[in-house]
Amino acid sequence: DFDVRLPYIGKDELGELSGSIQKLANDLERLKNERNEFLASIAHELSTPLTYLIGYTKVAMRKEISEQAREQYLSIIAEESERMKELVKNLLDLAKMDENTFTVSKEYFGAQTFFENIVKLVGPSFEMKNIKLILLCENNFQVHADSLRLEQIVLNLLDNALKYSKENTEVTLTVRKKEKKTIISVIDFGIGIPTDEVEFVFEKLYRVEKSRSRSFVGSGIGLAVVKELVEAHGGSIEVKSIYGNGSTFTVTI
Ligand code: ADP
C-alpha cells in the first residue's frame, strides 16, 4: 500500500492551475492554426508563379510562335523564377532565425556602387509598371554591413514599394550617413497603410486588409524577414504611412 499524501491544494490554486492549463491549450491551438495558415499561404505563394511558369513554358515550346514572342515568354519565365528564388530564400532565413543559427558578417563597402547596382537590378520591373525609380545617395561613403543581407533588405523594400505603387508614380531610394550609421529610406506614393494597421506590418504573415491583399500577390513574410535582418545588424526599421498616399520605410544600421 502506498501512502500517497498530496500536498494541500486550495480552491484558488486549483482554479489557477486549471486556468493555466486552459491557457496552454489555447496557445497550442493558436500555434497550430498559425502554422497551418503559414503553410497554406506559402503553398499558395509558390503555386501561383508555378502555374504561370508551366503555362508560359508550354507556349514558348510551340513551334509556330515568333522568335520575338518566344523571347518575351522566356523573359517572363526568368523573372518569375527569380521571384520564387527570393521567396524561398526568405523562408529559409526565417527558419534559421527561429533556430538562432543566423549570422551576419559585416564588411566595409562603398555605398554608391552598391546601391547603383541594386537600382540596375530592379530597373526593368519598375519600367514595366512605368514607375520612375530615383536613387539619392550621399557622396561616396562606406557602409558597414553584411552586403548580401543588406541587398536582401533593400530588394524586399523596393519590391513592396513597386507592388503597392500606382502606375506612373515615383519611388525614391535615399541613402545617407549620420555619424557612424547608414540611413536608408524607400519612399513610395502608393496605396499606403491604414494608421491602425501600421504597427503590425512587420509581423510574420501579417497582410493589410485581407480583402485588398487578395489583389496583390504576397505572403506577408517579406517585412518580417527585413526586420529580423535589420535587427541582426543591430539596427532598426520604422515606417510612416499616409493611407491612400504612400509609405516611407526607413532602415538605420
Ligand atoms: P507581402 O508579401 O504581403 O507584401 P510583407 O511582409 O512584405 O508581405 O508586407 C506586409 C503587408 O504590409 C503587405 O501585405 C502590405 O499590405 C503592407 N505593405 C508593405 N509594404 C507596403 C507599401 N510600400 N505600401 C503599402 N503597403 C505595404
mmCIF file of C-alpha atoms and ligand atoms in Angstrom:
data_model
loop_
_atom_site.group_PDB
_atom_site.id
_atom_site.type_symbol
_atom_site.label_atom_id
_atom_site.label_comp_id
_atom_site.label_asym_id
_atom_site.label_seq_id
_atom_site.Cartn_x
_atom_site.Cartn_y
_atom_site.Cartn_z
ATOM 1 C CA ASP A 1 0.000 0.000 0.000
ATOM 2 C CA PHE A 2 1.178 3.395 -0.836
ATOM 3 C CA ASP A 3 0.702 6.269 1.389
ATOM 4 C CA VAL A 4 0.084 8.988 -1.078
ATOM 5 C CA ARG A 5 -0.026 12.352 0.510
ATOM 6 C CA LEU A 6 -0.921 15.023 -1.929
ATOM 7 C CA PRO A 7 0.201 18.478 -0.991
ATOM 8 C CA TYR A 8 -2.762 20.521 0.058
ATOM 9 C CA ILE A 9 -4.152 22.428 -2.852
ATOM 10 C CA GLY A 10 -6.594 25.120 -2.038
ATOM 11 C CA LYS A 11 -9.581 26.001 -4.168
ATOM 12 C CA ASP A 12 -7.963 29.154 -5.506
ATOM 13 C CA GLU A 13 -4.832 27.333 -6.541
ATOM 14 C CA LEU A 14 -6.852 24.646 -8.317
ATOM 15 C CA GLY A 15 -8.719 27.310 -10.187
ATOM 16 C CA GLU A 16 -5.477 28.992 -11.111
ATOM 17 C CA LEU A 17 -3.987 25.697 -12.277
ATOM 18 C CA SER A 18 -6.915 24.835 -14.477
ATOM 19 C CA GLY A 19 -6.796 28.365 -15.833
ATOM 20 C CA SER A 20 -3.135 27.970 -16.839
ATOM 21 C CA ILE A 21 -3.811 24.589 -18.431
ATOM 22 C CA GLN A 22 -6.638 26.111 -20.425
ATOM 23 C CA LYS A 23 -4.343 28.949 -21.489
ATOM 24 C CA LEU A 24 -1.675 26.473 -22.580
ATOM 25 C CA ALA A 25 -4.230 24.530 -24.610
ATOM 26 C CA ASN A 26 -5.396 27.758 -26.253
ATOM 27 C CA ASP A 27 -1.817 28.746 -27.051
ATOM 28 C CA LEU A 28 -1.156 25.344 -28.625
ATOM 29 C CA GLU A 29 -4.322 25.572 -30.675
ATOM 30 C CA ARG A 30 -3.361 29.063 -31.836
ATOM 31 C CA LEU A 31 0.142 27.900 -32.806
ATOM 32 C CA LYS A 32 -1.318 25.004 -34.748
ATOM 33 C CA ASN A 33 -3.649 27.353 -36.605
ATOM 34 C CA GLU A 34 -0.840 29.793 -37.307
ATOM 35 C CA ARG A 35 1.330 27.014 -38.684
ATOM 36 C CA ASN A 36 -1.438 25.775 -40.957
ATOM 37 C CA GLU A 37 -2.200 29.283 -42.137
ATOM 38 C CA PHE A 38 1.505 29.819 -42.783
ATOM 39 C CA LEU A 39 1.852 26.613 -44.794
ATOM 40 C CA ALA A 40 -1.279 27.365 -46.792
ATOM 41 C CA SER A 41 -0.010 30.826 -47.619
ATOM 42 C CA ILE A 42 3.417 29.524 -48.681
ATOM 43 C CA ALA A 43 1.851 26.829 -50.830
ATOM 44 C CA HIS A 44 -0.348 29.440 -52.474
ATOM 45 C CA GLU A 45 2.605 31.749 -52.896
ATOM 46 C CA LEU A 46 4.626 29.101 -54.693
ATOM 47 C CA SER A 47 1.829 27.636 -56.733
ATOM 48 C CA THR A 48 0.773 30.922 -58.356
ATOM 49 C CA PRO A 49 4.123 31.583 -60.087
ATOM 50 C CA LEU A 50 4.454 27.884 -60.860
ATOM 51 C CA THR A 51 1.170 27.945 -62.742
ATOM 52 C CA TYR A 52 2.489 30.829 -64.845
ATOM 53 C CA LEU A 53 5.826 29.100 -65.350
ATOM 54 C CA ILE A 54 4.160 25.943 -66.651
ATOM 55 C CA GLY A 55 1.813 27.890 -68.897
ATOM 56 C CA TYR A 56 4.483 30.133 -70.396
ATOM 57 C CA THR A 57 6.904 27.237 -70.854
ATOM 58 C CA LYS A 58 4.302 25.315 -72.818
ATOM 59 C CA VAL A 59 3.545 28.292 -75.034
ATOM 60 C CA ALA A 60 7.255 29.051 -75.552
ATOM 61 C CA MET A 61 7.768 25.474 -76.729
ATOM 62 C CA ARG A 62 5.257 25.795 -79.566
ATOM 63 C CA LYS A 63 6.907 25.684 -82.972
ATOM 64 C CA GLU A 64 4.617 28.189 -84.644
ATOM 65 C CA ILE A 65 5.227 31.205 -82.384
ATOM 66 C CA SER A 66 7.536 34.024 -83.457
ATOM 67 C CA GLU A 67 11.048 34.371 -82.132
ATOM 68 C CA GLN A 68 10.076 37.692 -80.574
ATOM 69 C CA ALA A 69 7.152 36.189 -78.687
ATOM 70 C CA ARG A 70 9.335 33.313 -77.525
ATOM 71 C CA GLU A 71 11.884 35.761 -76.132
ATOM 72 C CA GLN A 72 9.152 37.602 -74.294
ATOM 73 C CA TYR A 73 7.820 34.405 -72.722
ATOM 74 C CA LEU A 74 11.296 33.333 -71.705
ATOM 75 C CA SER A 75 11.974 36.635 -70.014
ATOM 76 C CA ILE A 76 8.737 36.320 -68.030
ATOM 77 C CA ILE A 77 9.802 32.795 -67.054
ATOM 78 C CA ALA A 78 13.195 34.084 -65.896
ATOM 79 C CA GLU A 79 11.650 36.882 -63.852
ATOM 80 C CA GLU A 80 9.046 34.682 -62.176
ATOM 81 C CA SER A 81 11.774 32.157 -61.309
ATOM 82 C CA GLU A 82 13.809 34.940 -59.679
ATOM 83 C CA ARG A 83 10.841 35.913 -57.541
ATOM 84 C CA MET A 84 10.360 32.327 -56.450
ATOM 85 C CA LYS A 85 14.030 32.092 -55.568
ATOM 86 C CA GLU A 86 13.726 35.227 -53.410
ATOM 87 C CA LEU A 87 10.697 33.819 -51.642
ATOM 88 C CA VAL A 88 12.429 30.530 -50.880
ATOM 89 C CA LYS A 89 15.462 32.461 -49.629
ATOM 90 C CA ASN A 90 13.235 34.486 -47.286
ATOM 91 C CA LEU A 91 11.633 31.298 -45.998
ATOM 92 C CA LEU A 92 14.956 29.636 -45.305
ATOM 93 C CA ASP A 93 16.156 32.722 -43.474
ATOM 94 C CA LEU A 94 13.039 32.827 -41.371
ATOM 95 C CA ALA A 95 13.587 29.202 -40.359
ATOM 96 C CA LYS A 96 17.224 29.889 -39.488
ATOM 97 C CA MET A 97 16.282 32.929 -37.435
ATOM 98 C CA ASP A 98 13.814 30.880 -35.439
ATOM 99 C CA GLU A 99 16.581 28.401 -34.651
ATOM 100 C CA ASN A 100 19.015 31.200 -33.826
ATOM 101 C CA THR A 101 21.552 29.817 -36.298
ATOM 102 C CA PHE A 102 21.534 33.010 -38.274
ATOM 103 C CA THR A 103 24.654 35.133 -38.547
ATOM 104 C CA VAL A 104 25.671 38.342 -40.276
ATOM 105 C CA SER A 105 29.222 39.018 -41.387
ATOM 106 C CA LYS A 106 29.847 42.731 -41.686
ATOM 107 C CA GLU A 107 32.326 44.290 -44.062
ATOM 108 C CA TYR A 108 33.029 47.796 -45.394
ATOM 109 C CA PHE A 109 31.960 48.666 -48.924
ATOM 110 C CA GLY A 110 31.258 51.776 -50.991
ATOM 111 C CA ALA A 111 27.637 52.912 -50.760
ATOM 112 C CA GLN A 112 27.296 54.447 -54.207
ATOM 113 C CA THR A 113 28.285 51.424 -56.322
ATOM 114 C CA PHE A 114 26.337 49.086 -54.073
ATOM 115 C CA PHE A 115 23.045 50.993 -54.367
ATOM 116 C CA GLU A 116 23.540 51.766 -58.062
ATOM 117 C CA ASN A 117 23.826 48.028 -58.721
ATOM 118 C CA ILE A 118 20.601 47.335 -56.849
ATOM 119 C CA VAL A 119 18.801 50.004 -58.868
ATOM 120 C CA LYS A 120 20.128 48.435 -62.092
ATOM 121 C CA LEU A 121 18.903 45.041 -60.974
ATOM 122 C CA VAL A 122 15.312 46.113 -60.288
ATOM 123 C CA GLY A 123 15.168 48.752 -63.050
ATOM 124 C CA PRO A 124 13.307 46.616 -65.614
ATOM 125 C CA SER A 125 10.469 45.686 -63.220
ATOM 126 C CA PHE A 126 9.935 49.376 -62.413
ATOM 127 C CA GLU A 127 9.970 50.293 -66.083
ATOM 128 C CA MET A 128 7.341 47.676 -66.811
ATOM 129 C CA LYS A 129 4.935 49.480 -64.475
ATOM 130 C CA ASN A 130 6.095 52.891 -65.666
ATOM 131 C CA ILE A 131 7.355 53.869 -62.229
ATOM 132 C CA LYS A 132 10.387 56.105 -62.012
ATOM 133 C CA LEU A 133 12.974 54.819 -59.539
ATOM 134 C CA ILE A 134 15.216 57.585 -58.210
ATOM 135 C CA LEU A 135 18.400 56.995 -56.245
ATOM 136 C CA LEU A 136 19.684 59.777 -53.998
ATOM 137 C CA CYS A 137 22.923 58.607 -52.428
ATOM 138 C CA GLU A 138 25.198 60.875 -50.417
ATOM 139 C CA ASN A 139 28.676 61.210 -51.872
ATOM 140 C CA ASN A 140 30.878 58.211 -51.612
ATOM 141 C CA PHE A 141 30.943 56.811 -48.110
ATOM 142 C CA GLN A 142 31.497 53.372 -46.667
ATOM 143 C CA VAL A 143 28.695 51.206 -45.338
ATOM 144 C CA HIS A 144 29.431 48.705 -42.584
ATOM 145 C CA ALA A 145 27.079 45.765 -43.113
ATOM 146 C CA ASP A 146 26.642 42.257 -44.483
ATOM 147 C CA SER A 147 26.335 43.192 -48.153
ATOM 148 C CA LEU A 148 24.233 40.183 -49.196
ATOM 149 C CA ARG A 149 21.825 40.721 -46.315
ATOM 150 C CA LEU A 150 21.599 44.437 -46.958
ATOM 151 C CA GLU A 151 20.808 43.716 -50.583
ATOM 152 C CA GLN A 152 18.032 41.405 -49.450
ATOM 153 C CA ILE A 153 16.655 44.130 -47.133
ATOM 154 C CA VAL A 154 16.629 46.789 -49.841
ATOM 155 C CA LEU A 155 15.254 44.433 -52.514
ATOM 156 C CA ASN A 156 12.371 43.449 -50.251
ATOM 157 C CA LEU A 157 11.509 47.101 -49.547
ATOM 158 C CA LEU A 158 11.765 48.076 -53.219
ATOM 159 C CA ASP A 159 9.684 45.063 -54.183
ATOM 160 C CA ASN A 160 6.910 46.259 -51.848
ATOM 161 C CA ALA A 161 7.218 49.877 -52.977
ATOM 162 C CA LEU A 162 6.746 48.694 -56.551
ATOM 163 C CA LYS A 163 3.945 46.292 -55.744
ATOM 164 C CA TYR A 164 1.894 48.809 -53.742
ATOM 165 C CA SER A 165 2.514 51.806 -56.054
ATOM 166 C CA LYS A 166 0.170 53.137 -58.654
ATOM 167 C CA GLU A 167 1.350 53.288 -62.262
ATOM 168 C CA ASN A 168 3.188 56.429 -63.427
ATOM 169 C CA THR A 169 4.408 57.406 -59.952
ATOM 170 C CA GLU A 170 7.869 57.665 -58.402
ATOM 171 C CA VAL A 171 9.770 55.618 -55.876
ATOM 172 C CA THR A 172 12.791 57.200 -54.216
ATOM 173 C CA LEU A 173 15.644 55.384 -52.526
ATOM 174 C CA THR A 174 17.674 57.713 -50.324
ATOM 175 C CA VAL A 175 20.913 56.751 -48.639
ATOM 176 C CA ARG A 176 22.834 58.930 -46.206
ATOM 177 C CA LYS A 177 25.337 58.725 -43.435
ATOM 178 C CA LYS A 178 24.684 60.015 -39.923
ATOM 179 C CA GLU A 179 27.581 59.714 -37.510
ATOM 180 C CA LYS A 180 28.609 56.076 -37.920
ATOM 181 C CA LYS A 181 25.218 54.955 -39.120
ATOM 182 C CA THR A 182 23.758 54.462 -42.581
ATOM 183 C CA ILE A 183 20.169 55.589 -43.074
ATOM 184 C CA ILE A 184 18.249 54.104 -45.983
ATOM 185 C CA SER A 185 14.727 55.197 -46.918
ATOM 186 C CA VAL A 186 12.375 53.806 -49.521
ATOM 187 C CA ILE A 187 9.640 56.315 -50.313
ATOM 188 C CA ASP A 188 6.611 55.499 -52.422
ATOM 189 C CA PHE A 189 3.387 57.242 -53.414
ATOM 190 C CA GLY A 190 1.354 54.075 -53.400
ATOM 191 C CA ILE A 191 -1.770 52.863 -51.648
ATOM 192 C CA GLY A 192 -0.384 53.397 -48.133
ATOM 193 C CA ILE A 193 -1.234 51.565 -44.926
ATOM 194 C CA PRO A 194 -4.201 52.333 -42.626
ATOM 195 C CA THR A 195 -2.973 54.007 -39.400
ATOM 196 C CA ASP A 196 -4.323 51.296 -37.109
ATOM 197 C CA GLU A 197 -2.516 48.574 -39.067
ATOM 198 C CA VAL A 198 0.918 50.151 -39.409
ATOM 199 C CA GLU A 199 2.206 48.639 -36.177
ATOM 200 C CA PHE A 200 1.523 45.084 -37.401
ATOM 201 C CA VAL A 201 3.180 45.072 -40.824
ATOM 202 C CA PHE A 202 6.433 43.599 -39.506
ATOM 203 C CA GLU A 203 4.670 40.594 -38.029
ATOM 204 C CA LYS A 204 5.048 37.259 -39.756
ATOM 205 C CA LEU A 205 2.146 36.560 -42.118
ATOM 206 C CA TYR A 206 0.517 39.932 -41.493
ATOM 207 C CA ARG A 207 -1.143 41.401 -44.546
ATOM 208 C CA VAL A 208 -3.079 44.630 -44.511
ATOM 209 C CA GLU A 209 -6.829 44.227 -45.032
ATOM 210 C CA LYS A 210 -7.428 40.699 -46.158
ATOM 211 C CA SER A 211 -9.720 41.839 -48.990
ATOM 212 C CA ARG A 212 -7.213 44.237 -50.505
ATOM 213 C CA SER A 213 -4.413 41.681 -50.089
ATOM 214 C CA ARG A 214 -6.115 39.337 -52.487
ATOM 215 C CA SER A 215 -5.390 41.651 -55.392
ATOM 216 C CA PHE A 216 -1.644 41.693 -54.579
ATOM 217 C CA VAL A 217 0.471 38.566 -54.663
ATOM 218 C CA GLY A 218 2.308 38.248 -51.366
ATOM 219 C CA SER A 219 2.805 36.098 -48.305
ATOM 220 C CA GLY A 220 3.214 38.642 -45.520
ATOM 221 C CA ILE A 221 6.696 37.415 -44.662
ATOM 222 C CA GLY A 222 8.849 39.914 -46.554
ATOM 223 C CA LEU A 223 8.797 42.602 -43.878
ATOM 224 C CA ALA A 224 9.192 40.073 -41.053
ATOM 225 C CA VAL A 225 12.412 38.925 -42.724
ATOM 226 C CA VAL A 226 13.532 42.517 -43.311
ATOM 227 C CA LYS A 227 13.026 43.386 -39.639
ATOM 228 C CA GLU A 228 14.962 40.323 -38.452
ATOM 229 C CA LEU A 229 17.796 41.070 -40.891
ATOM 230 C CA VAL A 230 17.974 44.695 -39.756
ATOM 231 C CA GLU A 231 17.949 43.709 -36.085
ATOM 232 C CA ALA A 232 20.617 41.065 -36.695
ATOM 233 C CA HIS A 233 22.765 44.050 -37.765
ATOM 234 C CA GLY A 234 21.945 45.824 -34.508
ATOM 235 C CA GLY A 235 19.838 48.292 -36.476
ATOM 236 C CA SER A 236 16.229 49.441 -36.525
ATOM 237 C CA ILE A 237 13.419 49.946 -39.016
ATOM 238 C CA GLU A 238 10.426 52.247 -38.960
ATOM 239 C CA VAL A 239 7.531 53.054 -41.227
ATOM 240 C CA LYS A 240 5.494 56.186 -41.792
ATOM 241 C CA SER A 241 2.481 55.955 -43.998
ATOM 242 C CA ILE A 242 -0.485 58.010 -45.087
ATOM 243 C CA TYR A 243 -3.351 55.795 -46.162
ATOM 244 C CA GLY A 244 -4.038 56.338 -49.827
ATOM 245 C CA ASN A 245 -0.951 58.495 -50.355
ATOM 246 C CA GLY A 246 2.166 56.456 -49.804
ATOM 247 C CA SER A 247 4.659 54.970 -47.385
ATOM 248 C CA THR A 248 8.217 55.523 -46.250
ATOM 249 C CA PHE A 249 10.260 52.703 -44.769
ATOM 250 C CA THR A 250 13.481 53.804 -43.056
ATOM 251 C CA VAL A 251 16.278 51.468 -42.055
ATOM 252 C CA THR A 252 19.106 52.607 -39.773
ATOM 253 C CA ILE A 253 22.137 50.353 -39.445
HETATM 254 P P1 ADP B 1 3.562 40.853 -48.644
HETATM 255 O O1 ADP B 1 4.198 39.637 -49.216
HETATM 256 O O2 ADP B 1 2.089 40.697 -48.382
HETATM 257 O O3 ADP B 1 3.872 42.100 -49.408
HETATM 258 P P2 ADP B 1 5.151 41.970 -46.477
HETATM 259 O O4 ADP B 1 5.575 41.338 -45.197
HETATM 260 O O5 ADP B 1 6.232 42.419 -47.394
HETATM 261 O O6 ADP B 1 4.178 40.953 -47.178
HETATM 262 O O7 ADP B 1 4.220 43.197 -46.113
HETATM 263 C C1 ADP B 1 3.168 43.046 -45.161
HETATM 264 C C2 ADP B 1 1.977 43.909 -45.541
HETATM 265 O O8 ADP B 1 2.308 45.293 -45.379
HETATM 266 C C3 ADP B 1 1.572 43.779 -47.009
HETATM 267 O O9 ADP B 1 0.616 42.763 -47.189
HETATM 268 C C4 ADP B 1 1.007 45.150 -47.345
HETATM 269 O O10 ADP B 1 -0.367 45.181 -47.059
HETATM 270 C C5 ADP B 1 1.728 46.082 -46.401
HETATM 271 N N1 ADP B 1 2.807 46.838 -47.098
HETATM 272 C C6 ADP B 1 4.119 46.541 -47.126
HETATM 273 N N2 ADP B 1 4.822 47.451 -47.829
HETATM 274 C C7 ADP B 1 3.918 48.359 -48.268
HETATM 275 C C8 ADP B 1 3.998 49.563 -49.057
HETATM 276 N N3 ADP B 1 5.171 50.011 -49.523
HETATM 277 N N4 ADP B 1 2.846 50.222 -49.300
HETATM 278 C C9 ADP B 1 1.661 49.792 -48.819
HETATM 279 N N5 ADP B 1 1.510 48.674 -48.076
HETATM 280 C C10 ADP B 1 2.618 47.960 -47.803
#
